[in-house]
mmCIF file of N, CA and C and ligand atoms in Angstrom:
data_model
loop_
_atom_site.group_PDB
_atom_site.id
_atom_site.type_symbol
_atom_site.label_atom_id
_atom_site.label_comp_id
_atom_site.label_asym_id
_atom_site.label_seq_id
_atom_site.Cartn_x
_atom_site.Cartn_y
_atom_site.Cartn_z
ATOM 1 N N UNK Y 9 7.333 14.502 9.458
ATOM 2 C CA UNK Y 9 6.561 14.121 9.874
ATOM 3 C C UNK Y 9 5.341 14.759 10.800
ATOM 4 N N UNK Y 10 6.222 14.838 11.634
ATOM 5 C CA UNK Y 10 5.475 15.893 12.803
ATOM 6 C C UNK Y 10 4.669 17.563 12.090
ATOM 7 N N UNK Y 11 5.748 17.864 11.379
ATOM 8 C CA UNK Y 11 5.498 19.107 10.732
ATOM 9 C C UNK Y 11 3.986 18.861 9.529
ATOM 10 N N UNK Y 12 3.977 17.655 8.998
ATOM 11 C CA UNK Y 12 2.612 17.609 8.243
ATOM 12 C C UNK Y 12 1.550 17.350 9.039
ATOM 13 N N UNK Y 13 1.942 16.556 10.282
ATOM 14 C CA UNK Y 13 0.560 16.335 11.684
ATOM 15 C C UNK Y 13 -0.198 17.662 11.873
ATOM 16 N N UNK Y 14 1.272 18.013 11.942
ATOM 17 C CA UNK Y 14 0.816 19.700 12.720
ATOM 18 C C UNK Y 14 -0.205 20.867 11.800
ATOM 19 N N UNK Y 15 0.312 20.790 10.407
ATOM 20 C CA UNK Y 15 -0.676 21.424 9.558
ATOM 21 C C UNK Y 15 -1.957 20.784 9.121
ATOM 22 N N UNK Y 16 -1.865 19.573 9.302
ATOM 23 C CA UNK Y 16 -2.753 18.538 9.116
ATOM 24 C C UNK Y 16 -4.092 19.278 10.368
ATOM 25 N N UNK Y 17 -3.058 19.650 11.469
ATOM 26 C CA UNK Y 17 -4.458 19.289 12.563
ATOM 27 C C UNK Y 17 -4.729 20.889 12.885
ATOM 28 N N UNK Y 18 -3.941 21.963 11.738
ATOM 29 C CA UNK Y 18 -4.355 22.956 11.887
ATOM 30 C C UNK Y 18 -5.180 23.248 10.942
ATOM 31 N N UNK Y 19 -5.111 22.651 10.338
ATOM 32 C CA UNK Y 19 -6.597 22.539 8.696
ATOM 33 C C UNK Y 19 -7.445 22.054 9.483
ATOM 34 N N UNK Y 20 -7.837 21.223 10.288
ATOM 35 C CA UNK Y 20 -8.771 20.738 9.920
ATOM 36 C C UNK Y 20 -9.707 20.584 11.215
ATOM 37 N N UNK Y 21 -8.434 21.646 12.481
ATOM 38 C CA UNK Y 21 -9.119 21.889 13.508
ATOM 39 C C UNK Y 21 -9.133 21.229 14.870
ATOM 40 N N UNK Y 22 -8.278 19.728 14.652
ATOM 41 C CA UNK Y 22 -8.125 18.703 15.227
ATOM 42 C C UNK Y 22 -6.951 18.960 16.473
ATOM 43 N N UNK Y 23 -7.560 18.715 17.572
ATOM 44 C CA UNK Y 23 -6.291 19.112 18.951
ATOM 45 C C UNK Y 23 -5.307 17.743 18.439
ATOM 46 N N UNK Y 24 -3.705 18.594 18.704
ATOM 47 C CA UNK Y 24 -2.632 17.679 18.524
ATOM 48 C C UNK Y 24 -2.603 16.849 19.251
ATOM 49 N N UNK Y 25 -2.318 15.681 18.797
ATOM 50 C CA UNK Y 25 -1.939 14.466 19.931
ATOM 51 C C UNK Y 25 -0.397 14.724 21.275
ATOM 52 N N UNK Y 26 -0.720 14.345 21.796
ATOM 53 C CA UNK Y 26 0.484 14.688 22.929
ATOM 54 C C UNK Y 26 1.659 15.143 22.533
ATOM 55 N N UNK Y 27 2.227 13.898 21.716
ATOM 56 C CA UNK Y 27 3.380 13.567 21.308
ATOM 57 C C UNK Y 27 4.161 14.012 20.402
ATOM 58 N N UNK Y 28 3.436 15.336 19.856
ATOM 59 C CA UNK Y 28 3.869 16.789 19.181
ATOM 60 C C UNK Y 28 2.765 17.754 19.854
ATOM 61 N N UNK Y 29 2.432 17.943 21.270
ATOM 62 C CA UNK Y 29 2.712 19.428 21.603
ATOM 63 C C UNK Y 29 3.290 20.080 21.799
ATOM 64 N N UNK Y 30 3.126 20.942 22.123
ATOM 65 C CA UNK Y 30 4.775 21.743 22.150
ATOM 66 C C UNK Y 30 5.058 21.754 23.314
ATOM 67 N N UNK Y 31 6.190 22.733 23.723
ATOM 68 C CA UNK Y 31 7.241 22.843 24.746
ATOM 69 C C UNK Y 31 6.252 24.248 25.687
ATOM 70 N N UNK Y 32 5.587 23.192 26.260
ATOM 71 C CA UNK Y 32 4.827 23.966 27.711
ATOM 72 C C UNK Y 32 5.600 24.440 29.170
ATOM 73 N N UNK Y 33 5.742 25.072 29.398
ATOM 74 C CA UNK Y 33 6.132 25.935 30.857
ATOM 75 C C UNK Y 33 5.737 25.090 32.289
ATOM 76 N N UNK Y 34 6.060 24.186 32.646
ATOM 77 C CA UNK Y 34 5.923 23.493 33.792
ATOM 78 C C UNK Y 34 5.428 24.858 35.053
ATOM 79 N N UNK Y 35 6.169 25.346 35.687
ATOM 80 C CA UNK Y 35 6.590 25.988 36.385
ATOM 81 C C UNK Y 35 7.720 26.840 36.551
ATOM 82 N N UNK Y 36 6.826 28.240 37.471
ATOM 83 C CA UNK Y 36 8.272 29.269 37.087
ATOM 84 C C UNK Y 36 7.962 30.130 38.870
ATOM 85 N N UNK Y 37 9.376 30.106 39.021
ATOM 86 C CA UNK Y 37 9.163 30.771 40.359
ATOM 87 C C UNK Y 37 10.276 32.682 39.672
ATOM 88 N N UNK Y 38 10.397 33.385 40.737
ATOM 89 C CA UNK Y 38 9.099 33.149 41.208
ATOM 90 C C UNK Y 38 7.535 33.274 40.432
ATOM 91 N N UNK Y 39 6.523 32.955 40.794
ATOM 92 C CA UNK Y 39 5.518 32.493 40.327
ATOM 93 C C UNK Y 39 4.699 33.846 40.022
ATOM 94 N N UNK Y 40 3.509 33.687 38.899
ATOM 95 C CA UNK Y 40 3.481 34.366 37.902
ATOM 96 C C UNK Y 40 2.740 35.013 39.420
ATOM 97 N N UNK Y 41 2.699 36.706 39.149
ATOM 98 C CA UNK Y 41 1.737 37.482 40.082
ATOM 99 C C UNK Y 41 1.949 37.964 40.757
ATOM 100 N N UNK Y 42 3.569 37.591 41.811
ATOM 101 C CA UNK Y 42 4.293 37.288 43.055
ATOM 102 C C UNK Y 42 4.891 38.515 43.527
ATOM 103 N N UNK Y 43 5.041 38.432 44.784
ATOM 104 C CA UNK Y 43 5.659 40.077 45.047
ATOM 105 C C UNK Y 43 6.675 39.394 45.728
ATOM 106 N N UNK Y 44 8.170 39.516 45.508
ATOM 107 C CA UNK Y 44 9.492 39.231 46.120
ATOM 108 C C UNK Y 44 10.721 39.766 46.310
ATOM 109 N N UNK Y 45 11.063 39.681 47.585
ATOM 110 C CA UNK Y 45 12.138 40.945 47.208
ATOM 111 C C UNK Y 45 12.792 40.410 46.382
ATOM 112 N N UNK Y 46 14.235 41.354 45.887
ATOM 113 C CA UNK Y 46 14.648 41.343 44.710
ATOM 114 C C UNK Y 46 15.453 40.146 44.334
ATOM 115 N N UNK Y 47 15.276 38.685 44.017
ATOM 116 C CA UNK Y 47 15.685 37.491 43.566
ATOM 117 C C UNK Y 47 16.474 37.528 42.849
ATOM 118 N N UNK Y 48 18.053 36.765 43.143
ATOM 119 C CA UNK Y 48 18.932 36.609 42.212
ATOM 120 C C UNK Y 48 19.550 36.100 40.466
ATOM 121 N N UNK Y 49 17.985 35.256 40.754
ATOM 122 C CA UNK Y 49 17.927 34.660 39.560
ATOM 123 C C UNK Y 49 15.830 34.233 39.461
ATOM 124 N N UNK Y 50 15.689 33.739 37.859
ATOM 125 C CA UNK Y 50 14.620 33.377 38.287
ATOM 126 C C UNK Y 50 14.594 32.141 37.506
ATOM 127 N N UNK Y 51 13.817 31.202 37.041
ATOM 128 C CA UNK Y 51 14.010 29.458 37.388
ATOM 129 C C UNK Y 51 12.860 29.450 36.142
ATOM 130 N N UNK Y 52 12.618 28.826 35.156
ATOM 131 C CA UNK Y 52 11.875 27.406 34.723
ATOM 132 C C UNK Y 52 11.729 26.429 34.420
ATOM 133 N N UNK Y 53 10.384 25.537 34.526
ATOM 134 C CA UNK Y 53 10.601 24.563 34.466
ATOM 135 C C UNK Y 53 10.160 23.553 32.952
ATOM 136 N N UNK Y 54 10.156 23.051 32.189
ATOM 137 C CA UNK Y 54 9.157 22.811 31.372
ATOM 138 C C UNK Y 54 9.090 21.316 30.681
ATOM 139 N N UNK Y 55 8.222 21.045 29.844
ATOM 140 C CA UNK Y 55 7.502 19.781 29.027
ATOM 141 C C UNK Y 55 8.405 19.024 28.710
ATOM 142 N N UNK Y 56 9.614 19.387 28.283
ATOM 143 C CA UNK Y 56 10.777 18.800 27.671
ATOM 144 C C UNK Y 56 11.887 19.218 27.692
ATOM 145 N N UNK Y 57 13.003 19.194 27.223
ATOM 146 C CA UNK Y 57 14.256 20.015 27.533
ATOM 147 C C UNK Y 57 14.670 21.008 26.643
ATOM 148 N N UNK Y 58 14.863 21.615 27.091
ATOM 149 C CA UNK Y 58 15.288 23.455 26.095
ATOM 150 C C UNK Y 58 16.815 23.481 25.738
ATOM 151 N N UNK Y 59 16.704 23.659 24.317
ATOM 152 C CA UNK Y 59 18.251 23.951 23.973
ATOM 153 C C UNK Y 59 18.176 25.656 23.896
ATOM 154 N N UNK Y 60 19.560 26.040 24.995
ATOM 155 C CA UNK Y 60 19.378 27.379 24.921
ATOM 156 C C UNK Y 60 20.358 27.799 23.320
ATOM 157 N N UNK Y 61 20.940 26.780 23.123
ATOM 158 C CA UNK Y 61 21.020 27.607 21.718
ATOM 159 C C UNK Y 61 20.087 28.143 20.896
ATOM 160 N N UNK Y 62 19.022 27.333 20.937
ATOM 161 C CA UNK Y 62 17.420 28.161 20.304
ATOM 162 C C UNK Y 62 16.976 28.728 20.667
ATOM 163 N N UNK Y 63 16.907 29.048 22.180
ATOM 164 C CA UNK Y 63 16.183 29.552 22.951
ATOM 165 C C UNK Y 63 16.460 31.253 23.234
ATOM 166 N N UNK Y 64 15.735 32.250 23.578
ATOM 167 C CA UNK Y 64 16.014 33.663 24.164
ATOM 168 C C UNK Y 64 15.358 33.206 25.271
ATOM 169 N N UNK Y 65 15.686 34.225 26.394
ATOM 170 C CA UNK Y 65 15.214 34.451 27.907
ATOM 171 C C UNK Y 65 15.527 35.747 28.226
ATOM 172 N N UNK Y 66 14.605 36.856 28.889
ATOM 173 C CA UNK Y 66 15.076 37.894 28.760
ATOM 174 C C UNK Y 66 13.598 38.498 30.186
ATOM 175 N N UNK Y 67 14.868 39.390 30.862
ATOM 176 C CA UNK Y 67 14.118 39.971 31.726
ATOM 177 C C UNK Y 67 13.712 41.514 31.742
ATOM 178 N N UNK Y 68 12.513 41.853 31.581
ATOM 179 C CA UNK Y 68 12.778 43.816 31.370
ATOM 180 C C UNK Y 68 11.751 44.234 32.928
ATOM 181 N N UNK Y 69 11.813 45.182 33.170
ATOM 182 C CA UNK Y 69 11.153 46.463 33.804
ATOM 183 C C UNK Y 69 9.819 46.711 33.224
ATOM 184 N N UNK Y 70 9.015 46.356 33.842
ATOM 185 C CA UNK Y 70 7.947 46.746 33.027
ATOM 186 C C UNK Y 70 7.938 48.356 33.370
ATOM 187 N N UNK Y 71 7.679 49.484 32.004
ATOM 188 C CA UNK Y 71 7.665 50.751 32.023
ATOM 189 C C UNK Y 71 6.986 51.101 33.226
ATOM 190 N N UNK Y 72 6.971 52.151 34.143
ATOM 191 C CA UNK Y 72 6.075 53.125 35.252
ATOM 192 C C UNK Y 72 4.981 53.064 34.678
ATOM 193 N N UNK Y 73 3.584 52.540 35.479
ATOM 194 C CA UNK Y 73 2.605 52.877 34.977
ATOM 195 C C UNK Y 73 1.365 51.979 34.449
ATOM 196 N N UNK Y 74 2.552 50.647 33.829
ATOM 197 C CA UNK Y 74 2.056 49.746 33.284
ATOM 198 C C UNK Y 74 1.649 48.648 34.438
ATOM 199 N N UNK Y 75 1.164 47.584 34.406
ATOM 200 C CA UNK Y 75 0.361 46.952 34.628
ATOM 201 C C UNK Y 75 -0.198 45.212 33.826
ATOM 202 N N UNK Y 76 0.325 44.201 34.630
ATOM 203 C CA UNK Y 76 -0.992 43.504 34.005
ATOM 204 C C UNK Y 76 -0.600 42.375 32.830
ATOM 205 N N UNK Y 77 -1.061 41.307 31.816
ATOM 206 C CA UNK Y 77 -0.561 40.209 30.784
ATOM 207 C C UNK Y 77 -0.502 40.661 29.980
ATOM 208 N N UNK Y 78 -1.081 42.085 29.781
ATOM 209 C CA UNK Y 78 -1.226 42.822 28.041
ATOM 210 C C UNK Y 78 -0.401 43.550 28.163
ATOM 211 N N UNK Y 79 0.109 44.329 29.069
ATOM 212 C CA UNK Y 79 1.272 44.964 29.178
ATOM 213 C C UNK Y 79 2.515 43.925 28.792
ATOM 214 N N UNK Y 80 2.281 42.942 29.248
ATOM 215 C CA UNK Y 80 3.659 42.488 29.342
ATOM 216 C C UNK Y 80 3.819 41.974 27.939
ATOM 217 N N UNK Y 81 2.358 41.109 27.259
ATOM 218 C CA UNK Y 81 2.528 41.160 26.317
ATOM 219 C C UNK Y 81 3.200 41.401 24.839
ATOM 220 N N UNK Y 82 2.662 42.948 24.856
ATOM 221 C CA UNK Y 82 2.744 43.627 24.002
ATOM 222 C C UNK Y 82 4.326 44.231 24.417
ATOM 223 N N UNK Y 83 5.226 44.388 25.892
ATOM 224 C CA UNK Y 83 6.437 44.645 25.660
ATOM 225 C C UNK Y 83 7.691 43.329 25.299
ATOM 226 N N UNK Y 84 6.847 41.757 25.456
ATOM 227 C CA UNK Y 84 7.443 40.831 24.774
ATOM 228 C C UNK Y 84 7.663 40.737 23.239
ATOM 229 N N UNK Y 85 6.527 41.231 22.552
ATOM 230 C CA UNK Y 85 6.400 41.013 21.186
ATOM 231 C C UNK Y 85 7.444 42.301 21.250
ATOM 232 N N UNK Y 86 7.555 43.768 21.382
ATOM 233 C CA UNK Y 86 8.599 44.584 20.452
ATOM 234 C C UNK Y 86 9.958 44.164 21.158
ATOM 235 N N UNK Y 87 9.945 43.540 22.291
ATOM 236 C CA UNK Y 87 11.915 43.556 22.490
ATOM 237 C C UNK Y 87 12.801 41.843 22.436
ATOM 238 N N UNK Y 88 11.089 41.213 22.228
ATOM 239 C CA UNK Y 88 11.926 39.740 22.530
ATOM 240 C C UNK Y 88 13.222 39.455 21.371
ATOM 241 N N UNK Y 89 13.245 39.631 20.169
ATOM 242 C CA UNK Y 89 13.952 39.742 19.385
ATOM 243 C C UNK Y 89 15.175 40.832 19.507
ATOM 244 N N UNK Y 90 14.538 41.798 20.211
ATOM 245 C CA UNK Y 90 15.473 42.711 19.714
ATOM 246 C C UNK Y 90 16.876 42.301 20.419
ATOM 247 N N UNK Y 91 18.177 43.242 19.559
ATOM 248 C CA UNK Y 91 19.426 42.628 20.229
ATOM 249 C C UNK Y 91 20.645 43.987 20.383
ATOM 250 N N UNK Y 92 20.840 44.060 21.276
ATOM 251 C CA UNK Y 92 21.873 45.077 21.804
ATOM 252 C C UNK Y 92 21.203 45.724 23.203
ATOM 253 N N UNK Y 93 20.141 45.007 23.709
ATOM 254 C CA UNK Y 93 19.764 45.730 24.736
ATOM 255 C C UNK Y 93 19.795 45.277 26.241
ATOM 256 N N UNK Y 94 21.498 44.879 26.271
ATOM 257 C CA UNK Y 94 21.481 44.441 27.564
ATOM 258 C C UNK Y 94 21.302 45.671 28.742
ATOM 259 N N UNK Y 95 21.349 47.035 28.131
ATOM 260 C CA UNK Y 95 21.154 47.694 29.317
ATOM 261 C C UNK Y 95 19.938 47.855 29.251
ATOM 262 N N UNK Y 96 19.111 47.861 28.667
ATOM 263 C CA UNK Y 96 17.418 47.613 29.284
ATOM 264 C C UNK Y 96 17.161 46.873 30.203
ATOM 265 N N UNK Y 97 17.751 45.734 30.105
ATOM 266 C CA UNK Y 97 17.516 44.067 31.038
ATOM 267 C C UNK Y 97 17.709 43.941 31.981
ATOM 268 N N UNK Y 98 16.985 43.153 32.889
ATOM 269 C CA UNK Y 98 17.402 43.011 34.486
ATOM 270 C C UNK Y 98 18.437 41.529 34.415
ATOM 271 N N UNK Y 99 18.165 40.605 33.001
ATOM 272 C CA UNK Y 99 19.293 39.922 33.399
ATOM 273 C C UNK Y 99 20.208 39.891 33.040
ATOM 274 N N UNK Y 100 21.299 39.052 33.495
ATOM 275 C CA UNK Y 100 22.553 38.943 33.292
ATOM 276 C C UNK Y 100 23.139 38.463 31.610
ATOM 277 N N UNK Y 101 22.150 37.944 30.721
ATOM 278 C CA UNK Y 101 22.106 37.458 29.424
ATOM 279 C C UNK Y 101 22.695 36.235 29.601
ATOM 280 N N UNK Y 102 22.514 35.195 30.972
ATOM 281 C CA UNK Y 102 23.492 34.559 30.938
ATOM 282 C C UNK Y 102 22.976 33.509 30.836
ATOM 283 N N UNK Y 103 21.392 32.738 30.432
ATOM 284 C CA UNK Y 103 20.879 32.106 31.524
ATOM 285 C C UNK Y 103 21.633 30.077 30.765
ATOM 286 N N UNK Y 104 20.908 29.387 32.403
ATOM 287 C CA UNK Y 104 21.497 27.958 31.905
ATOM 288 C C UNK Y 104 20.760 26.724 32.350
ATOM 289 N N UNK Y 105 21.224 26.539 32.127
ATOM 290 C CA UNK Y 105 20.028 25.175 32.157
ATOM 291 C C UNK Y 105 20.693 24.105 33.700
ATOM 292 N N UNK Y 106 19.003 24.933 34.274
ATOM 293 C CA UNK Y 106 19.697 23.854 35.445
ATOM 294 C C UNK Y 106 18.224 22.651 36.304
ATOM 295 N N UNK Y 107 17.930 21.795 36.688
ATOM 296 C CA UNK Y 107 17.764 20.462 37.124
ATOM 297 C C UNK Y 107 16.756 20.185 36.328
ATOM 298 N N UNK Y 108 16.684 19.033 35.988
ATOM 299 C CA UNK Y 108 15.933 18.546 34.863
ATOM 300 C C UNK Y 108 14.979 19.243 34.130
ATOM 301 N N UNK Y 109 14.616 19.133 33.248
ATOM 302 C CA UNK Y 109 14.349 20.037 32.098
ATOM 303 C C UNK Y 109 14.093 21.943 32.560
ATOM 304 N N UNK Y 110 14.818 22.521 33.533
ATOM 305 C CA UNK Y 110 14.775 23.870 34.035
ATOM 306 C C UNK Y 110 15.911 24.605 33.387
ATOM 307 N N UNK Y 111 15.395 26.027 33.480
ATOM 308 C CA UNK Y 111 16.075 26.540 33.259
ATOM 309 C C UNK Y 111 16.319 27.552 33.526
ATOM 310 N N UNK Y 112 17.544 28.225 34.674
ATOM 311 C CA UNK Y 112 17.749 29.836 35.645
ATOM 312 C C UNK Y 112 18.035 30.399 34.274
ATOM 313 N N UNK Y 113 17.903 31.296 34.852
ATOM 314 C CA UNK Y 113 17.964 33.305 33.906
ATOM 315 C C UNK Y 113 18.455 34.045 35.524
ATOM 316 N N UNK Y 114 19.609 34.581 35.586
ATOM 317 C CA UNK Y 114 20.374 35.511 36.647
ATOM 318 C C UNK Y 114 20.244 36.741 36.321
ATOM 319 N N UNK Y 115 19.972 37.331 37.022
ATOM 320 C CA UNK Y 115 19.528 38.624 37.366
ATOM 321 C C UNK Y 115 20.403 39.596 37.574
ATOM 322 N N UNK Y 116 20.494 41.071 37.153
ATOM 323 C CA UNK Y 116 21.374 41.940 37.894
ATOM 324 C C UNK Y 116 20.899 41.992 39.076
ATOM 325 N N UNK Y 117 22.311 42.418 39.817
ATOM 326 C CA UNK Y 117 22.098 42.819 41.386
ATOM 327 C C UNK Y 117 21.462 44.122 42.261
ATOM 328 N N UNK Y 118 20.553 43.968 43.301
ATOM 329 C CA UNK Y 118 19.668 45.430 43.095
ATOM 330 C C UNK Y 118 18.771 45.968 42.654
ATOM 331 N N UNK Y 119 17.913 44.957 42.195
ATOM 332 C CA UNK Y 119 16.723 45.085 40.915
ATOM 333 C C UNK Y 119 15.806 46.229 42.048
ATOM 334 N N UNK Y 120 15.647 47.498 41.235
ATOM 335 C CA UNK Y 120 14.677 48.545 41.832
ATOM 336 C C UNK Y 120 13.382 47.424 42.191
ATOM 337 N N UNK Y 121 12.491 48.225 42.872
ATOM 338 C CA UNK Y 121 10.820 47.778 42.866
ATOM 339 C C UNK Y 121 10.596 48.083 42.105
ATOM 340 N N UNK Y 122 9.304 47.308 41.438
ATOM 341 C CA UNK Y 122 8.108 47.554 40.290
ATOM 342 C C UNK Y 122 8.264 46.438 39.656
ATOM 343 N N UNK Y 123 7.110 46.125 38.699
ATOM 344 C CA UNK Y 123 7.067 44.676 37.713
ATOM 345 C C UNK Y 123 8.144 44.289 36.734
ATOM 346 N N UNK Y 124 8.319 43.798 36.757
ATOM 347 C CA UNK Y 124 9.176 42.642 36.175
ATOM 348 C C UNK Y 124 8.453 41.828 35.119
ATOM 349 N N UNK Y 125 8.997 41.776 33.778
ATOM 350 C CA UNK Y 125 8.260 40.811 33.084
ATOM 351 C C UNK Y 125 9.663 39.280 32.411
ATOM 352 N N UNK Y 126 9.456 37.985 32.710
ATOM 353 C CA UNK Y 126 10.224 37.906 32.497
ATOM 354 C C UNK Y 126 9.852 36.868 31.186
ATOM 355 N N UNK Y 127 10.328 36.635 29.942
ATOM 356 C CA UNK Y 127 9.833 36.753 28.925
ATOM 357 C C UNK Y 127 10.666 35.332 27.935
ATOM 358 N N UNK Y 128 10.281 34.445 27.236
ATOM 359 C CA UNK Y 128 10.640 33.323 26.740
ATOM 360 C C UNK Y 128 10.377 33.507 25.385
ATOM 361 N N UNK Y 129 11.313 32.622 24.261
ATOM 362 C CA UNK Y 129 10.948 32.194 23.263
ATOM 363 C C UNK Y 129 11.898 31.426 22.728
ATOM 364 N N UNK Y 130 11.042 29.620 22.718
ATOM 365 C CA UNK Y 130 11.663 28.743 22.356
ATOM 366 C C UNK Y 130 11.413 27.777 21.637
ATOM 367 N N UNK Y 131 12.030 27.119 20.826
ATOM 368 C CA UNK Y 131 12.113 25.974 20.079
ATOM 369 C C UNK Y 131 11.141 24.661 20.511
ATOM 370 N N UNK Y 132 10.035 24.579 19.642
ATOM 371 C CA UNK Y 132 9.335 22.710 20.282
ATOM 372 C C UNK Y 132 10.357 22.022 19.542
ATOM 373 N N UNK Y 133 9.837 21.104 19.654
ATOM 374 C CA UNK Y 133 10.504 19.762 19.823
ATOM 375 C C UNK Y 133 9.838 19.923 18.030
ATOM 376 N N UNK Y 134 8.733 19.976 17.335
ATOM 377 C CA UNK Y 134 8.174 19.693 15.926
ATOM 378 C C UNK Y 134 8.577 20.935 15.426
ATOM 379 N N UNK Y 135 10.313 22.192 15.548
ATOM 380 C CA UNK Y 135 10.607 22.832 15.446
ATOM 381 C C UNK Y 135 9.666 24.267 15.421
ATOM 382 N N UNK Y 136 7.933 24.610 15.636
ATOM 383 C CA UNK Y 136 7.933 25.939 15.886
ATOM 384 C C UNK Y 136 8.397 26.724 17.274
ATOM 385 N N UNK Y 137 8.173 27.850 17.043
ATOM 386 C CA UNK Y 137 8.939 28.826 18.418
ATOM 387 C C UNK Y 137 7.456 29.039 19.301
ATOM 388 N N UNK Y 138 7.558 28.851 20.325
ATOM 389 C CA UNK Y 138 6.786 29.331 21.378
ATOM 390 C C UNK Y 138 7.027 30.065 21.998
ATOM 391 N N UNK Y 139 6.542 30.936 22.963
ATOM 392 C CA UNK Y 139 6.654 32.928 22.593
ATOM 393 C C UNK Y 139 5.463 32.164 24.471
ATOM 394 N N UNK Y 140 6.409 33.495 25.406
ATOM 395 C CA UNK Y 140 5.390 32.983 26.371
ATOM 396 C C UNK Y 140 5.634 34.837 27.205
ATOM 397 N N UNK Y 141 5.280 34.933 28.411
ATOM 398 C CA UNK Y 141 6.065 35.906 29.366
ATOM 399 C C UNK Y 141 5.270 35.603 30.552
ATOM 400 N N UNK Y 142 5.832 36.475 31.975
ATOM 401 C CA UNK Y 142 4.687 36.260 32.735
ATOM 402 C C UNK Y 142 5.738 37.549 34.258
ATOM 403 N N UNK Y 143 4.963 37.892 34.318
ATOM 404 C CA UNK Y 143 4.851 39.668 35.540
ATOM 405 C C UNK Y 143 5.097 38.797 37.307
ATOM 406 N N UNK Y 144 6.369 39.326 37.493
ATOM 407 C CA UNK Y 144 6.837 39.156 39.067
ATOM 408 C C UNK Y 144 6.852 40.538 39.435
ATOM 409 N N UNK Y 145 7.048 41.084 40.791
ATOM 410 C CA UNK Y 145 6.937 41.899 40.990
ATOM 411 C C UNK Y 145 8.044 42.166 42.379
ATOM 412 N N UNK Y 146 8.662 43.233 41.991
ATOM 413 C CA UNK Y 146 9.994 42.748 42.991
ATOM 414 C C UNK Y 146 9.322 44.283 44.137
ATOM 415 N N UNK Y 147 9.350 44.076 45.562
ATOM 416 C CA UNK Y 147 9.060 45.316 46.676
ATOM 417 C C UNK Y 147 10.970 45.564 47.205
HETATM 418 CU CU1 LIG W 222 4.207 22.817 15.980
#
C-alpha cells in the first residue's frame, strides 16, 4: 500500500503524507561543517528507528585538496557500497544503536587533521533506500 502511494505521488508530483515520508536525519554530531578535536565516534539521530542490518554507515577522509558537499556526495556515491575498504575508512565498521533512534559510529583512534565524510545508506519504512552524507573537520 505504501509503495503504491509512493508511486502515485511520484506520478502526480504530489507531496507524500508525513506518514510515508522517508527516514530523515534529525541531528548529527560532530555537526555538519564543524571543526573538532579527533572524536571517538560520530552519532546520528533519525526520525524513525533504523535497522542496522539494512543500513550502511561509513566515515572516509576526504582526499586532500577536496572540500565541500559536492566532493562529499561524489565520494559517497563511489564508496558507499564498496566492500573490502576497511583500510581506507576512518570508522571501525561496527555501528551500534545509541539512545533513542540514534546510531553511533565508532572511529579509529587519533584521526589525522583534515576533512572527513560521514555517509549513510539505510532503508526507509516504505522499503526505499535513503543515502546522505555530511562533512566534519578534525583539527
Ligand atoms: Cu519511498
